[in-house]
Coordinates of C-alpha atoms and ligand atoms in Angstrom, one line a residue:
M1 CA 77.2 115.9 123.9
L2 CA 80.4 114.8 125.5
R3 CA 80.2 117.8 127.9
T4 CA 80.6 116.4 131.1
V5 CA 83.9 114.1 129.7
Y6 CA 86.8 115.2 131.2
I7 CA 90.2 113.6 130.2
F8 CA 93.2 113.9 132.6
A9 CA 96.3 113.3 131.7
I10 CA 97.6 113.0 135.9
V11 CA 100.1 111.4 137.8
C12 CA 99.5 107.6 138.8
W13 CA 97.5 108.5 142.4
L14 CA 95.4 110.5 141.6
T15 CA 94.0 107.5 139.6
L16 CA 94.2 105.4 142.8
I17 CA 92.1 108.0 144.5
A18 CA 89.8 108.6 142.2
V19 CA 89.0 104.9 142.2
G20 CA 88.9 104.7 146.2
L21 CA 86.2 107.2 145.8
C22 CA 83.9 106.3 142.8
E23 CA 81.7 103.8 141.4
E24 CA 84.5 102.4 139.4
A25 CA 84.2 100.5 136.2
T26 CA 88.6 100.1 135.8
L27 CA 90.0 99.0 132.6
H28 CA 93.5 98.4 132.5
S29 CA 94.5 98.2 128.7
D30 CA 96.6 95.1 129.7
E31 CA 94.1 93.3 131.4
A32 CA 91.5 94.4 128.7
P33 CA 88.8 90.8 128.3
R34 CA 89.1 89.8 125.6
D35 CA 84.9 89.7 124.8
D36 CA 83.9 93.0 125.4
D37 CA 80.6 92.1 125.3
R38 CA 80.7 91.0 129.1
L39 CA 81.7 94.5 129.8
K40 CA 78.4 95.8 127.7
G41 CA 75.8 97.5 129.3
V42 CA 77.5 98.5 132.3
G43 CA 76.6 102.2 133.6
A44 CA 79.2 104.0 134.9
K45 CA 80.0 107.7 137.1
V46 CA 83.7 107.4 136.0
V47 CA 85.6 105.3 133.6
I48 CA 89.2 105.0 134.7
L49 CA 91.1 104.2 131.5
E50 CA 94.3 103.6 132.8
E51 CA 97.6 103.3 130.5
A52 CA 94.5 104.8 128.2
S53 CA 96.8 104.9 124.8
R54 CA 97.4 101.0 125.0
L55 CA 93.9 100.3 125.4
D56 CA 92.3 98.3 122.6
E57 CA 90.7 100.7 120.4
A58 CA 87.6 98.8 119.3
V59 CA 86.8 98.7 122.9
F60 CA 86.5 102.6 123.7
T61 CA 84.5 103.0 120.7
E62 CA 82.3 100.0 121.5
V63 CA 82.3 99.8 125.3
I64 CA 83.3 102.7 126.3
V65 CA 81.8 105.7 124.3
P66 CA 78.4 104.5 124.6
L67 CA 78.9 105.2 128.5
L68 CA 79.7 108.5 127.9
N69 CA 76.5 108.9 126.5
V70 CA 75.2 108.8 129.8
R71 CA 74.5 111.8 131.5
D72 CA 76.7 112.4 134.3
T73 CA 79.2 110.0 133.0
A74 CA 82.7 111.4 133.5
M75 CA 85.7 109.4 132.4
L76 CA 89.3 110.1 133.5
A77 CA 91.9 108.8 131.0
I78 CA 95.6 108.4 132.1
S79 CA 98.7 108.0 129.9
T80 CA 102.2 108.3 127.9
P81 CA 100.8 109.1 124.6
L82 CA 102.2 107.4 122.0
D83 CA 102.3 109.0 118.4
E84 CA 100.1 110.7 116.6
N85 CA 98.4 108.7 115.0
N86 CA 97.3 106.9 118.5
F87 CA 93.5 107.2 119.4
Y88 CA 94.4 108.6 122.7
S89 CA 96.3 111.3 120.7
T90 CA 93.2 112.1 118.5
L91 CA 91.3 112.2 122.2
L92 CA 94.0 114.7 123.5
Q93 CA 93.5 117.4 120.3
M94 CA 89.9 117.0 119.5
K95 CA 88.0 120.1 119.3
D96 CA 84.7 120.8 120.7
P97 CA 82.9 121.8 117.4
Q98 CA 80.8 124.8 119.1
T99 CA 83.0 125.6 120.6
D100 CA 85.9 125.4 118.8
G101 CA 87.7 125.0 122.4
P102 CA 89.4 121.6 123.6
M103 CA 86.6 118.5 124.0
F104 CA 88.4 117.2 126.9
R105 CA 90.5 118.8 130.0
V106 CA 93.7 118.1 129.2
L107 CA 96.4 118.2 131.7
E108 CA 99.5 117.5 130.8
I109 CA 102.8 116.5 132.2
K110 CA 106.1 116.7 130.2
L111 CA 109.7 117.3 131.1
I112 CA 110.9 119.3 128.8
C113 CA 109.6 122.8 128.8
E114 CA 108.3 124.6 125.8
A115 CA 111.5 126.4 125.3
C116 CA 113.8 123.7 126.0
A117 CA 112.4 121.2 122.8
A118 CA 112.4 124.5 120.9
K119 CA 116.5 124.6 121.8
G120 CA 115.9 120.7 120.1
I121 CA 117.2 119.4 124.1
K122 CA 115.7 115.8 124.1
D123 CA 116.2 115.8 127.5
V124 CA 114.7 116.4 131.2
C125 CA 115.1 120.1 131.1
P126 CA 115.8 122.1 134.3
H127 CA 112.9 123.6 134.6
R128 CA 110.8 120.8 134.4
R129 CA 112.6 119.3 137.9
E130 CA 110.8 119.5 140.3
L131 CA 107.9 117.7 137.9
I132 CA 109.6 114.3 139.0
P133 CA 108.1 112.7 141.8
P134 CA 109.9 111.5 144.8
W135 CA 109.7 108.0 143.7
K136 CA 111.6 108.6 140.7
N137 CA 114.0 111.5 141.6
D138 CA 117.4 109.5 141.3
H139 CA 120.4 110.6 139.8
R140 CA 122.3 107.4 139.7
R141 CA 118.8 105.3 138.9
E142 CA 118.0 107.9 135.3
I143 CA 121.2 107.3 135.0
M144 CA 121.2 103.9 133.9
T145 CA 117.6 103.8 132.8
K146 CA 118.8 106.1 129.9
A147 CA 121.8 104.1 129.0
L148 CA 119.1 100.8 128.7
F149 CA 117.2 103.4 126.3
E150 CA 120.5 103.6 124.5
G151 CA 119.2 103.4 121.2
Q152 CA 115.4 103.9 121.4
P153 CA 115.4 107.8 121.7
R154 CA 112.0 108.0 120.3
M155 CA 111.0 105.4 123.3
Y156 CA 112.8 107.1 125.9
M157 CA 111.4 110.6 124.9
Q158 CA 107.7 108.8 125.6
E159 CA 108.5 106.8 128.3
Q160 CA 110.8 109.1 130.6
L161 CA 109.6 112.6 129.0
G162 CA 106.0 112.2 128.6
I163 CA 106.7 113.4 124.8
P164 CA 104.8 111.9 121.6
S165 CA 106.8 112.1 118.8
G166 CA 106.6 111.3 115.5
S167 CA 105.7 107.6 114.3
D168 CA 109.0 106.5 113.2
A169 CA 108.0 103.1 112.8
R170 CA 106.0 103.8 108.6
C171 CA 106.6 101.6 106.0
F172 CA 107.4 103.6 103.2
D173 CA 108.7 106.7 102.9
V174 CA 107.1 110.2 102.4
D175 CA 109.4 111.6 99.4
S176 CA 109.1 108.5 97.4
I177 CA 105.3 108.4 98.2
D178 CA 105.2 112.3 96.8
R179 CA 107.5 111.1 94.2
F180 CA 105.6 108.1 92.8
V181 CA 101.8 110.4 92.6
A182 CA 103.1 112.9 90.5
T183 CA 104.9 110.6 88.2
S184 CA 102.6 110.8 84.3
A185 CA 104.1 108.2 82.0
D186 CA 102.3 107.4 78.3
M187 CA 102.4 103.5 77.8
T188 CA 105.6 102.8 75.6
N189 CA 104.6 99.2 75.1
D190 CA 102.0 96.6 74.7
P191 CA 102.1 94.5 77.5
Q192 CA 101.8 91.1 77.5
Y193 CA 100.9 90.6 81.0
V194 CA 98.7 92.9 82.9
F195 CA 98.3 92.1 87.1
V196 CA 95.9 93.3 89.1
G197 CA 95.8 93.1 92.6
I198 CA 93.3 92.1 94.7
D199 CA 92.9 93.3 98.5
T200 CA 89.4 91.4 99.1
C201 CA 87.2 92.7 101.9
G202 CA 86.8 91.4 105.9
G203 CA 89.3 92.6 108.9
G204 CA 86.8 95.3 109.9
N205 CA 85.9 97.4 107.2
N206 CA 84.3 96.0 103.8
F207 CA 86.4 97.9 101.4
M208 CA 87.5 96.1 98.1
A209 CA 90.7 97.6 96.2
I210 CA 91.7 96.4 93.3
V211 CA 95.1 98.1 91.5
S212 CA 96.6 97.3 87.9
G213 CA 99.9 97.0 86.1
C214 CA 102.3 96.2 83.6
Y215 CA 105.8 96.9 83.5
N216 CA 107.3 99.2 80.9
R217 CA 110.7 98.1 78.8
S218 CA 112.5 98.9 81.4
N219 CA 111.1 97.4 83.8
A220 CA 109.7 99.7 86.4
L221 CA 106.0 98.8 87.2
Q222 CA 103.3 101.4 85.8
I223 CA 99.7 101.5 87.3
L224 CA 97.0 101.8 85.3
A225 CA 93.9 101.3 87.1
V226 CA 93.1 101.8 90.6
D227 CA 89.9 101.1 92.2
T228 CA 88.5 101.0 95.9
A229 CA 84.5 100.4 97.1
P230 CA 82.3 99.0 100.0
I231 CA 81.6 95.9 98.5
T232 CA 78.6 94.3 100.6
S233 CA 76.7 92.3 98.0
D234 CA 78.0 89.1 95.4
M235 CA 76.3 91.7 92.9
Q236 CA 78.4 94.2 93.8
L237 CA 81.4 92.4 93.5
E238 CA 80.8 91.3 90.1
A239 CA 80.5 95.0 88.7
E240 CA 83.3 96.0 90.8
I241 CA 85.0 93.7 88.6
A242 CA 83.6 93.9 85.3
S243 CA 84.2 97.5 85.3
H244 CA 87.4 97.0 86.2
A245 CA 88.5 95.5 84.2
T246 CA 86.2 96.8 80.9
R247 CA 88.8 99.9 81.7
L248 CA 91.3 98.7 81.4
R249 CA 90.9 96.7 78.6
K250 CA 90.6 99.8 77.2
H251 CA 94.3 100.2 77.3
I252 CA 95.5 97.2 76.4
S253 CA 95.2 94.5 73.6
R254 CA 92.5 91.8 73.5
N255 CA 95.0 88.9 74.1
A256 CA 97.2 90.7 77.5
V257 CA 96.7 87.8 79.7
L258 CA 95.1 89.4 83.0
V259 CA 97.4 87.9 86.1
S260 CA 95.0 88.0 89.3
I261 CA 96.6 88.9 92.7
I262 CA 94.0 88.1 95.3
E263 CA 94.1 88.0 99.0
A264 CA 92.2 85.2 100.3
N265 CA 92.6 85.9 103.7
Y266 CA 89.5 86.7 104.9
G267 CA 87.1 85.6 101.7
G268 CA 89.4 82.2 101.5
W269 CA 89.7 80.0 98.1
V270 CA 86.0 80.2 97.8
Q271 CA 86.1 83.9 97.8
S272 CA 89.3 84.0 95.6
S273 CA 88.1 81.3 93.1
R274 CA 84.8 83.3 92.5
I275 CA 86.9 86.6 91.4
A276 CA 88.9 84.9 89.7
H277 CA 86.1 83.5 87.7
L278 CA 84.4 86.9 87.4
L279 CA 88.0 88.1 86.4
E280 CA 87.8 85.2 83.5
N281 CA 85.6 87.3 81.8
H282 CA 87.1 89.2 80.5
G283 CA 89.4 87.5 78.8
P284 CA 92.4 85.4 79.2
A285 CA 93.7 85.5 82.7
L286 CA 95.9 83.4 84.9
H287 CA 95.7 83.6 88.7
V288 CA 98.6 83.7 91.2
T289 CA 97.8 80.6 93.9
C290 CA 99.6 79.7 97.0
D291 CA 97.5 76.3 97.0
K292 CA 100.4 73.7 98.2
K293 CA 97.9 71.0 96.3
Q294 CA 100.0 69.9 93.1
E295 CA 96.8 69.2 91.0
N296 CA 93.3 71.6 90.8
R297 CA 95.2 74.3 92.3
R298 CA 92.8 77.0 93.4
P299 CA 93.7 80.9 92.7
G300 CA 94.7 83.1 95.6
I301 CA 97.4 83.9 98.4
Y302 CA 97.0 83.6 101.9
T303 CA 99.2 86.6 103.1
T304 CA 101.3 86.2 106.4
W305 CA 103.2 88.5 108.5
E306 CA 106.0 87.3 106.5
I307 CA 105.4 87.4 103.4
K308 CA 103.7 90.5 104.4
E309 CA 106.5 92.5 105.3
R310 CA 108.4 90.8 101.6
M311 CA 105.7 92.7 100.1
R312 CA 106.5 95.9 102.4
H313 CA 110.1 95.3 101.3
E314 CA 109.6 95.2 97.4
L315 CA 106.7 98.4 96.9
Q316 CA 109.3 100.6 99.4
R317 CA 112.4 99.4 96.8
M318 CA 110.5 100.2 93.6
L319 CA 109.5 103.5 95.6
R320 CA 113.0 104.4 96.4
E321 CA 114.6 103.6 93.1
N322 CA 111.7 105.5 90.9
R323 CA 110.8 101.6 89.9
I324 CA 106.9 102.8 89.8
C325 CA 104.9 105.0 88.2
L326 CA 101.5 106.0 87.1
F327 CA 99.8 105.7 83.8
S328 CA 99.1 108.8 82.5
E329 CA 95.3 108.4 81.9
V330 CA 95.5 106.2 85.4
A331 CA 91.5 105.0 85.5
S332 CA 89.5 104.8 88.3
T333 CA 85.9 105.4 88.8
R334 CA 86.1 107.9 91.7
V335 CA 87.8 110.7 91.3
G336 CA 90.6 111.0 94.5
D337 CA 91.7 107.9 94.4
V338 CA 95.1 108.2 93.8
V339 CA 95.3 110.8 96.2
E340 CA 93.1 108.1 98.5
L341 CA 96.2 105.6 97.8
A342 CA 99.4 108.2 98.4
K343 CA 97.1 108.4 101.9
Q344 CA 97.1 105.1 102.9
L345 CA 100.7 104.0 101.7
K346 CA 102.1 107.1 104.3
R347 CA 99.2 105.9 107.2
C348 CA 101.3 102.2 106.5
E349 CA 103.1 101.9 109.7
Y350 CA 104.1 98.7 111.8
V351 CA 102.8 97.6 115.1
Y352 CA 103.1 95.6 117.7
K353 CA 100.6 93.5 118.8
A354 CA 100.5 91.3 122.0
S355 CA 100.2 87.8 122.2
T356 CA 96.9 87.5 123.1
T357 CA 97.4 83.9 124.7
S358 CA 100.8 84.6 126.7
A359 CA 102.5 87.4 128.5
T360 CA 106.2 86.1 127.7
V361 CA 105.6 85.4 123.5
E362 CA 107.2 87.9 121.4
R363 CA 104.8 90.5 119.8
K364 CA 103.9 90.7 116.7
R365 CA 105.1 93.1 114.0
M366 CA 102.3 94.3 112.4
I367 CA 101.8 96.3 109.0
T368 CA 99.0 98.0 108.8
G369 CA 97.2 101.1 107.5
K370 CA 93.7 101.0 109.6
V371 CA 94.7 103.6 111.9
N372 CA 92.0 105.0 114.0
G373 CA 89.7 103.1 111.8
Q374 CA 90.9 104.0 108.9
N375 CA 91.4 101.5 105.4
D376 CA 94.7 100.2 103.9
D377 CA 92.7 98.3 100.9
M378 CA 94.2 100.2 98.4
A379 CA 98.4 100.0 99.8
I380 CA 98.0 96.1 100.4
A381 CA 96.7 96.0 97.2
L382 CA 99.5 97.8 95.5
M383 CA 101.9 95.7 97.5
L384 CA 100.2 92.3 96.8
L385 CA 101.0 93.7 93.0
S386 CA 104.6 94.7 92.8
Y387 CA 105.8 91.6 95.0
W388 CA 103.5 89.0 92.9
S389 CA 104.4 89.9 90.5
A390 CA 108.1 89.9 89.8
H391 CA 109.2 86.5 89.3
F392 CA 106.1 84.8 88.7
I393 CA 106.0 81.5 86.5
N394 CA 103.0 80.1 84.7
V395 CA 102.6 77.1 85.8
N396 CA 99.9 75.4 85.1
G397 CA 98.8 77.7 81.8
K398 CA 95.3 78.0 84.5
C399 CA 97.6 79.3 87.8
A400 CA 100.9 80.9 88.5
T401 CA 103.3 81.2 91.5
R402 CA 106.4 83.6 92.4
L403 CA 109.7 82.2 91.6
Ligands
LIG501 C1 109.5 102.8 82.6 O1 108.9 104.0 83.5 C2 110.2 104.7 84.5 C3 109.3 104.8 85.7 O2 108.5 105.8 85.8 C4 110.5 105.4 83.7 O3 111.9 106.2 84.4 C5 111.2 104.9 82.5 O4 111.7 105.9 81.7 C6 109.8 103.9 81.2 N1 110.8 103.3 80.0 C7 110.1 103.4 79.7 C8 111.2 102.5 78.4 O5 109.4 103.7 79.0

């Protein structure tokens, strides 16, 4: 399979020599072409990925992997590794299923030896000093760079010492997620409003998540039903909404109002209106909207990065303060959906997205759980639910908004 493929995490000059010797296709992450299509169909003897961990993962899977399928193609990848969720870190640890040995040949250069790392030393250790290349071996400069990395130990470890450290970019703390999914509470009230958070399909995957809940007497959000399903047709969408709403209705009164919170980012007003309409088949419903039009507001909300951050913050607070719990009979179509929800929450992290148009514009901070092609639809649906259900007001009998 990928027998002939090797990864060398190796110093730059080797890369340069290799470029000189081979028919090369060098992808610098910072100038990776915007449309990968231009790269396709190119055969290569040696693929060299410089700063591989920064390469867009889509370019790797769509362009590089097919190239590697061609006999006698080799890949050289060099990079300072990013955190363990990065695809490059995954490659380094991949095992050949047949031999159980490493899939790639990996050469790691760390400036702290195992023994010193075990002692908790977080700086260049005396046993690895000789690895510092001559052009960097300058004590005064070392002091200066260290000072410049002050307050960013993770960055220092990563960039100067070549050591990836655990992600400190997580959006939610793991302990409170574990606490939340371990809860199991009975319903002690007959809620007047039940909120339905819906993350619609889009952004590279076809999963839709629906997470519903209501507030108990002490104002804690109780999660009543969670679902995630791949949606590829309108019929499926209809069936999924119907299934979710029917299960919800078993536990709440016929007069309880379903308040939809539908993200319209991908499907636009058309899809959010369609989903809202489908929900209306299942009793009284209201729809949260961010439509600015005063008359005839359409259901659905667009989440900017700023709003996503507010959503994250609200959920994080609820998790920390134990103001969110699971209904003891939490209803979902597939076993394991709650486990999946917890996994997605733990995966959510901040990533920095470079501007595609300018190198000088500040990089955008984004929240995502789509690490290594995995989904984050349930986590997003829960964030929608926790933020938009707070302090909502009924605008006109059909739509609601957040105060
Ligand atoms: C509401 O849920 C919270 C969180 O689980 C719980 O601590 C609280 O006791 C519940 N309140 C009522 C009145 O059931």
